[in-house]
PDB file of C-alpha atoms and ligand atoms in Angstrom:
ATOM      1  CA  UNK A  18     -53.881 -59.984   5.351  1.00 61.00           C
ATOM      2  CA  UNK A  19     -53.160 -63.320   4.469  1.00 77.00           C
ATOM      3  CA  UNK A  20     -51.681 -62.143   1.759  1.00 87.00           C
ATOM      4  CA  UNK A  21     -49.761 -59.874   3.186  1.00 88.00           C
ATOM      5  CA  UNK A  22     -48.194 -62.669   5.342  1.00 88.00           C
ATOM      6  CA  UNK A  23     -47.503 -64.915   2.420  1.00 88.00           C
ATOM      7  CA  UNK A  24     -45.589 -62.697   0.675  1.00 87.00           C
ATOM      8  CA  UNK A  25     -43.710 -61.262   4.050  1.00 82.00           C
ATOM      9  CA  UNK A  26     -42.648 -65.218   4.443  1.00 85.00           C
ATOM     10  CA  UNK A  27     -41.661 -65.191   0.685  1.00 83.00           C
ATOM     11  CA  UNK A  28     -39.427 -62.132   1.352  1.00 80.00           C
ATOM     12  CA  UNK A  29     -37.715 -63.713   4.421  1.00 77.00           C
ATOM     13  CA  UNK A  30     -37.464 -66.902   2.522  1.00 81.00           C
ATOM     14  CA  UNK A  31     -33.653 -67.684   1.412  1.00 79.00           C
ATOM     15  CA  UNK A  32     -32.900 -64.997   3.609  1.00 86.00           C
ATOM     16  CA  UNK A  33     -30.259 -64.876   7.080  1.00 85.00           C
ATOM     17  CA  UNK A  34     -32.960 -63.923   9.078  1.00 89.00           C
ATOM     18  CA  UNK A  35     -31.902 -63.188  12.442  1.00 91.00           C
ATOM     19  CA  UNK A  36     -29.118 -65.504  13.822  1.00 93.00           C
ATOM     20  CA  UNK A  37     -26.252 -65.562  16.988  1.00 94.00           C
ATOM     21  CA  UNK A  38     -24.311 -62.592  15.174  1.00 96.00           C
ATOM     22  CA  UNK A  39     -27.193 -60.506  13.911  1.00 96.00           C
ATOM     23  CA  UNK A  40     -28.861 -60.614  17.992  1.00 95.00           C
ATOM     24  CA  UNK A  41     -25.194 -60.009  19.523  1.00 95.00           C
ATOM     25  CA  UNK A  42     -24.761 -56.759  17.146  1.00 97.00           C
ATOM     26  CA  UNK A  43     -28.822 -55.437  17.920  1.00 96.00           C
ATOM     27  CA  UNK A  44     -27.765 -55.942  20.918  1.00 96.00           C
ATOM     28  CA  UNK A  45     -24.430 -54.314  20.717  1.00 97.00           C
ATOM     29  CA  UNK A  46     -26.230 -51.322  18.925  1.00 97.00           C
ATOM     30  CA  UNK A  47     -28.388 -50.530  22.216  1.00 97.00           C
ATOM     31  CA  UNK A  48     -25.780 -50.621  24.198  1.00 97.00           C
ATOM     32  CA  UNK A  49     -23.647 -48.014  22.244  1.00 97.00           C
ATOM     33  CA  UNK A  50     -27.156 -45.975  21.890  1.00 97.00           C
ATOM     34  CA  UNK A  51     -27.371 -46.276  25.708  1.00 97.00           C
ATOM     35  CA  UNK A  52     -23.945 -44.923  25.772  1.00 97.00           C
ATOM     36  CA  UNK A  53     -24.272 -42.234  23.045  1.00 97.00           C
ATOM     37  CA  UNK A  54     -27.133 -40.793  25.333  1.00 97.00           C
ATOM     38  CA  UNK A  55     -25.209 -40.732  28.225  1.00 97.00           C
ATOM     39  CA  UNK A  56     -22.090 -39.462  27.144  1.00 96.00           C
ATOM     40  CA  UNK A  57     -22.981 -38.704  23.927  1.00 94.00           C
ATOM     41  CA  UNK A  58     -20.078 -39.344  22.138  1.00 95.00           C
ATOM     42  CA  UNK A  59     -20.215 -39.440  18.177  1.00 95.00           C
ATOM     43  CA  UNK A  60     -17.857 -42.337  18.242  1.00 97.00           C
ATOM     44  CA  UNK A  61     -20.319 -44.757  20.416  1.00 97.00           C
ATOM     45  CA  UNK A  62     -23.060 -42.986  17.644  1.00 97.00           C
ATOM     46  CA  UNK A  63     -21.288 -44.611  14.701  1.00 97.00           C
ATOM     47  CA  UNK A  64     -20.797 -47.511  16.218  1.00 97.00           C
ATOM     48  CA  UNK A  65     -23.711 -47.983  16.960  1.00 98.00           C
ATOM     49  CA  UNK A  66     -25.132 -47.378  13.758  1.00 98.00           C
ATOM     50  CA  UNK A  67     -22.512 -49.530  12.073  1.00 98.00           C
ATOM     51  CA  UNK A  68     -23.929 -52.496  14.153  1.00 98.00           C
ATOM     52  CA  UNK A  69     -27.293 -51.818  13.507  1.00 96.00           C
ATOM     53  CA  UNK A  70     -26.875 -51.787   9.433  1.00 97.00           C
ATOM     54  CA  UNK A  71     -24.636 -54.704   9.650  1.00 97.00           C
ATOM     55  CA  UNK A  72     -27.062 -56.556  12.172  1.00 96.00           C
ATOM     56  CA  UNK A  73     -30.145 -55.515   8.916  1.00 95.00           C
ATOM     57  CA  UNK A  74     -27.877 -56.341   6.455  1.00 95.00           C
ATOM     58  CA  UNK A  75     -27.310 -59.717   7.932  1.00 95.00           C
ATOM     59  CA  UNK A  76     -30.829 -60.227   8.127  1.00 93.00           C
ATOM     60  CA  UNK A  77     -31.637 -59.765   4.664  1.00 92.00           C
ATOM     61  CA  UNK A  78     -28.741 -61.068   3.544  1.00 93.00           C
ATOM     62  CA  UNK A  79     -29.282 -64.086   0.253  1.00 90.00           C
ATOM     63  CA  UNK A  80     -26.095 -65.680   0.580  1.00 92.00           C
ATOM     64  CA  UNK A  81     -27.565 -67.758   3.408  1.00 89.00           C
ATOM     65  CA  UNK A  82     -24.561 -70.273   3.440  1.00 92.00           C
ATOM     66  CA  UNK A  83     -21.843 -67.859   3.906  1.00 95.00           C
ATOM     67  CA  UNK A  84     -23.826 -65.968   6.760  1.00 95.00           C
ATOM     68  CA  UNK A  85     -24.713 -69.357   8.163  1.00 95.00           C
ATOM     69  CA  UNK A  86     -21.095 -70.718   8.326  1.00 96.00           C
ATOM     70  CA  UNK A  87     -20.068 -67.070   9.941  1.00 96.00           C
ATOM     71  CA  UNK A  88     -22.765 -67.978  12.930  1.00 96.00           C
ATOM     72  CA  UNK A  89     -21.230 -71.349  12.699  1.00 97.00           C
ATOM     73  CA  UNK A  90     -17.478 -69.712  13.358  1.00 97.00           C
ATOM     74  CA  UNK A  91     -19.219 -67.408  15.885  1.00 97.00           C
ATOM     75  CA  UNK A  92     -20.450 -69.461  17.787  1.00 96.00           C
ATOM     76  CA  UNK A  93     -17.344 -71.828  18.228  1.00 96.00           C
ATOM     77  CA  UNK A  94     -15.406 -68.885  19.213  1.00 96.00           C
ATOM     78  CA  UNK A  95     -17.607 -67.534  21.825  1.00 96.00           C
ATOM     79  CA  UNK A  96     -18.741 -70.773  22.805  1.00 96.00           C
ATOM     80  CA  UNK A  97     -16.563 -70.142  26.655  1.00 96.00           C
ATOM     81  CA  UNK A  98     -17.761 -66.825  26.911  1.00 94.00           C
ATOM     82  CA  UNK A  99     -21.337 -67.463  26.337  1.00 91.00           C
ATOM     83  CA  UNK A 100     -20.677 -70.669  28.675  1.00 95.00           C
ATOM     84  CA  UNK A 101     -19.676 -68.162  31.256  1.00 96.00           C
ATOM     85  CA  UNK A 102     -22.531 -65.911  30.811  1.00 93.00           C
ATOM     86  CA  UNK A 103     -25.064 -68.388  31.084  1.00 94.00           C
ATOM     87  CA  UNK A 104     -23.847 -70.247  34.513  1.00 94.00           C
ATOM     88  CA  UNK A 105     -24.039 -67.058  36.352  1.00 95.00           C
ATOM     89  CA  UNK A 106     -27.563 -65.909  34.990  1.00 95.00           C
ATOM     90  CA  UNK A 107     -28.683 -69.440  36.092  1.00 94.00           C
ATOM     91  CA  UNK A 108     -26.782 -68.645  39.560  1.00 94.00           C
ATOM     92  CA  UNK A 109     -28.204 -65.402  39.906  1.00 95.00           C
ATOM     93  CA  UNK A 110     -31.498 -66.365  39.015  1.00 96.00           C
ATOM     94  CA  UNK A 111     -31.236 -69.454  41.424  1.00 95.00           C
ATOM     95  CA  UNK A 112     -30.123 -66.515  44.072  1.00 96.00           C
ATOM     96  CA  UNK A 113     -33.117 -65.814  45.949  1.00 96.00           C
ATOM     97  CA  UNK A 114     -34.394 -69.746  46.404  1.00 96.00           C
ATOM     98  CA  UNK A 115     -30.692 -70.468  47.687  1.00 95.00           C
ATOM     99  CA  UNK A 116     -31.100 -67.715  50.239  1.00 96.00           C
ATOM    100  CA  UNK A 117     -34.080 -68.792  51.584  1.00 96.00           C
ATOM    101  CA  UNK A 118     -33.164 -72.146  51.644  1.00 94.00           C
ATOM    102  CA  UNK A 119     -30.221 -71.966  53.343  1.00 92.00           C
ATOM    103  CA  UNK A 120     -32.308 -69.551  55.679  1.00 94.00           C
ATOM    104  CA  UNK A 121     -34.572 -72.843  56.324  1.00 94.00           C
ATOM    105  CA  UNK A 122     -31.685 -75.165  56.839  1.00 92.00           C
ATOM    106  CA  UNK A 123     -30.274 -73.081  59.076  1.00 93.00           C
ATOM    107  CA  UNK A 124     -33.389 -73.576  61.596  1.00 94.00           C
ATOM    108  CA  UNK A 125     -33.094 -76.915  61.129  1.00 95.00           C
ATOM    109  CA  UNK A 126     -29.313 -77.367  61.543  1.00 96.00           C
ATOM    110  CA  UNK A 127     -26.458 -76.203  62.573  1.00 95.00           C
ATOM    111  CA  UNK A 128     -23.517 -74.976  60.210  1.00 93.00           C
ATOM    112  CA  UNK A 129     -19.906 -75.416  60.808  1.00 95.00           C
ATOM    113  CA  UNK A 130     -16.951 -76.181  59.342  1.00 96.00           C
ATOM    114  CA  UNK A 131     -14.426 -79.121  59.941  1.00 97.00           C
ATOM    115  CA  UNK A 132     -10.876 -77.622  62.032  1.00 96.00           C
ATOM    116  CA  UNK A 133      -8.775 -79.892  60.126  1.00 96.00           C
ATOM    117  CA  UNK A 134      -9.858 -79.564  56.111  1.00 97.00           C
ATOM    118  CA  UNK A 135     -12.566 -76.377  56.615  1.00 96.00           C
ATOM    119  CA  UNK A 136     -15.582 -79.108  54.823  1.00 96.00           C
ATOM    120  CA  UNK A 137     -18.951 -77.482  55.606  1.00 95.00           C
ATOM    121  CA  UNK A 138     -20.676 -79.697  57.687  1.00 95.00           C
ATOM    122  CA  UNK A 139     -24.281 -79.665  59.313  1.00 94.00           C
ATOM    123  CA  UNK A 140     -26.046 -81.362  62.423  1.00 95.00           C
ATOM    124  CA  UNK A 141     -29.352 -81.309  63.515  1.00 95.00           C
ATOM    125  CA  UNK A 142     -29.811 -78.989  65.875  1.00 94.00           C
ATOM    126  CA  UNK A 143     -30.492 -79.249  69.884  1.00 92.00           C
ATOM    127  CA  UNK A 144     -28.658 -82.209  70.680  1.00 92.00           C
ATOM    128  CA  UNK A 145     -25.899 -80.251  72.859  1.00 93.00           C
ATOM    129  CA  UNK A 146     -22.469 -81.785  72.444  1.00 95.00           C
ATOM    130  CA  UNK A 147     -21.946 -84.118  69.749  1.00 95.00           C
ATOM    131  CA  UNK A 148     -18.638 -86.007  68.212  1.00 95.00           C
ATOM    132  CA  UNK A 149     -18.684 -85.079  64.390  1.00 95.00           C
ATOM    133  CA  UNK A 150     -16.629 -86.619  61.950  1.00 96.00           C
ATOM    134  CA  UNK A 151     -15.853 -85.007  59.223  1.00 96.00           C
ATOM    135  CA  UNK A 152     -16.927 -86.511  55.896  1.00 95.00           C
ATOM    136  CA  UNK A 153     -14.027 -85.422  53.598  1.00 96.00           C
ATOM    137  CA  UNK A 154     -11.129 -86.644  56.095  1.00 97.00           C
ATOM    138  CA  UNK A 155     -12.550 -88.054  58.769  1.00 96.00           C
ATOM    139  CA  UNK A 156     -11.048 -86.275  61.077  1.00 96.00           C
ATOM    140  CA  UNK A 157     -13.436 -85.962  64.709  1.00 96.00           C
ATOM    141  CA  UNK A 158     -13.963 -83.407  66.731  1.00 96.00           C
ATOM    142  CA  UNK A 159     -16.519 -82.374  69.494  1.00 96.00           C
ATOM    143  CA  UNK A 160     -19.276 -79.806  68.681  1.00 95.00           C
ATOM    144  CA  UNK A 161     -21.952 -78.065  70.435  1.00 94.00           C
ATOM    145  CA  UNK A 162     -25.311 -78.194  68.473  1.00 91.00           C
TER     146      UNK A 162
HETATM  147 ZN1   ZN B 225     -12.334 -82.392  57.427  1.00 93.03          ZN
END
């Protein structure tokens, strides 16, 4: 077994392995497989299969400095897109503890916004009327809490 595992790192040595471009086209490839079985168009088929030889080839690939500076080129050009991608999983992921927090706060205080710039403000809650002043322009206003 040991062996085995030797000579699987000695294959795989040299080698692309899997990078940025060869998980973006397995990706890719489930996608169009997903859509193949759906619609099951021959189009989304070959596509599909087109990304998945590419995405081997890559991994096998021995002219690791080419395929590496292809990643590097990759990268750089998705580098906004993958930017965006990653701010809204860690916003949607964040989702439920921001729900429940501002569930908690809202016990706690009140919410409103200021008449003059629309700033969310806050105030404790149960002290009946209170001045506010807004902490963006200062403008003050009476509120009920
Ligand atoms: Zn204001």
């Amino acid at each position: 077994m040991n062996n085995f595992r030797f000579r699987l790192a000695q294959f795989f040595a040299g080698r692309t392995g899997v990078d940025a471009i060869g998980r973006t086209a397995t990706v890719t490839a489930l996608i169009l497989m997903l859509v193949t079985m759906i619609t099951g168009s021959n189009i989304a088929y070959l596509l599909a299969m087109a990304c998945l030889v590419y995405s081997i080839w890559r991994m096998f690939s021995k002219n690791y400095q080419k395929r590496y500076a292809e990643n590097q080129r990759f990268l750089t050009k998705t580098a906004g897109i993958r930017e965006f991608f990653r701010k809204n999983f860690v916003k949607l992921k964040n989702l439920p503890a921001k729900i429940k927090y501002d569930r908690q706060q809202r016990k706690i205080y009140s919410i409103f916004y200021c008449p003059s710039c629309k700033q969310k403000l806050r105030a404790p809650r149960g002290r009946g009327k209170i001045q506010v002043t807004c902490s963006r322009c200062h403008t003050q206003f009476i509120k009920k809490v």
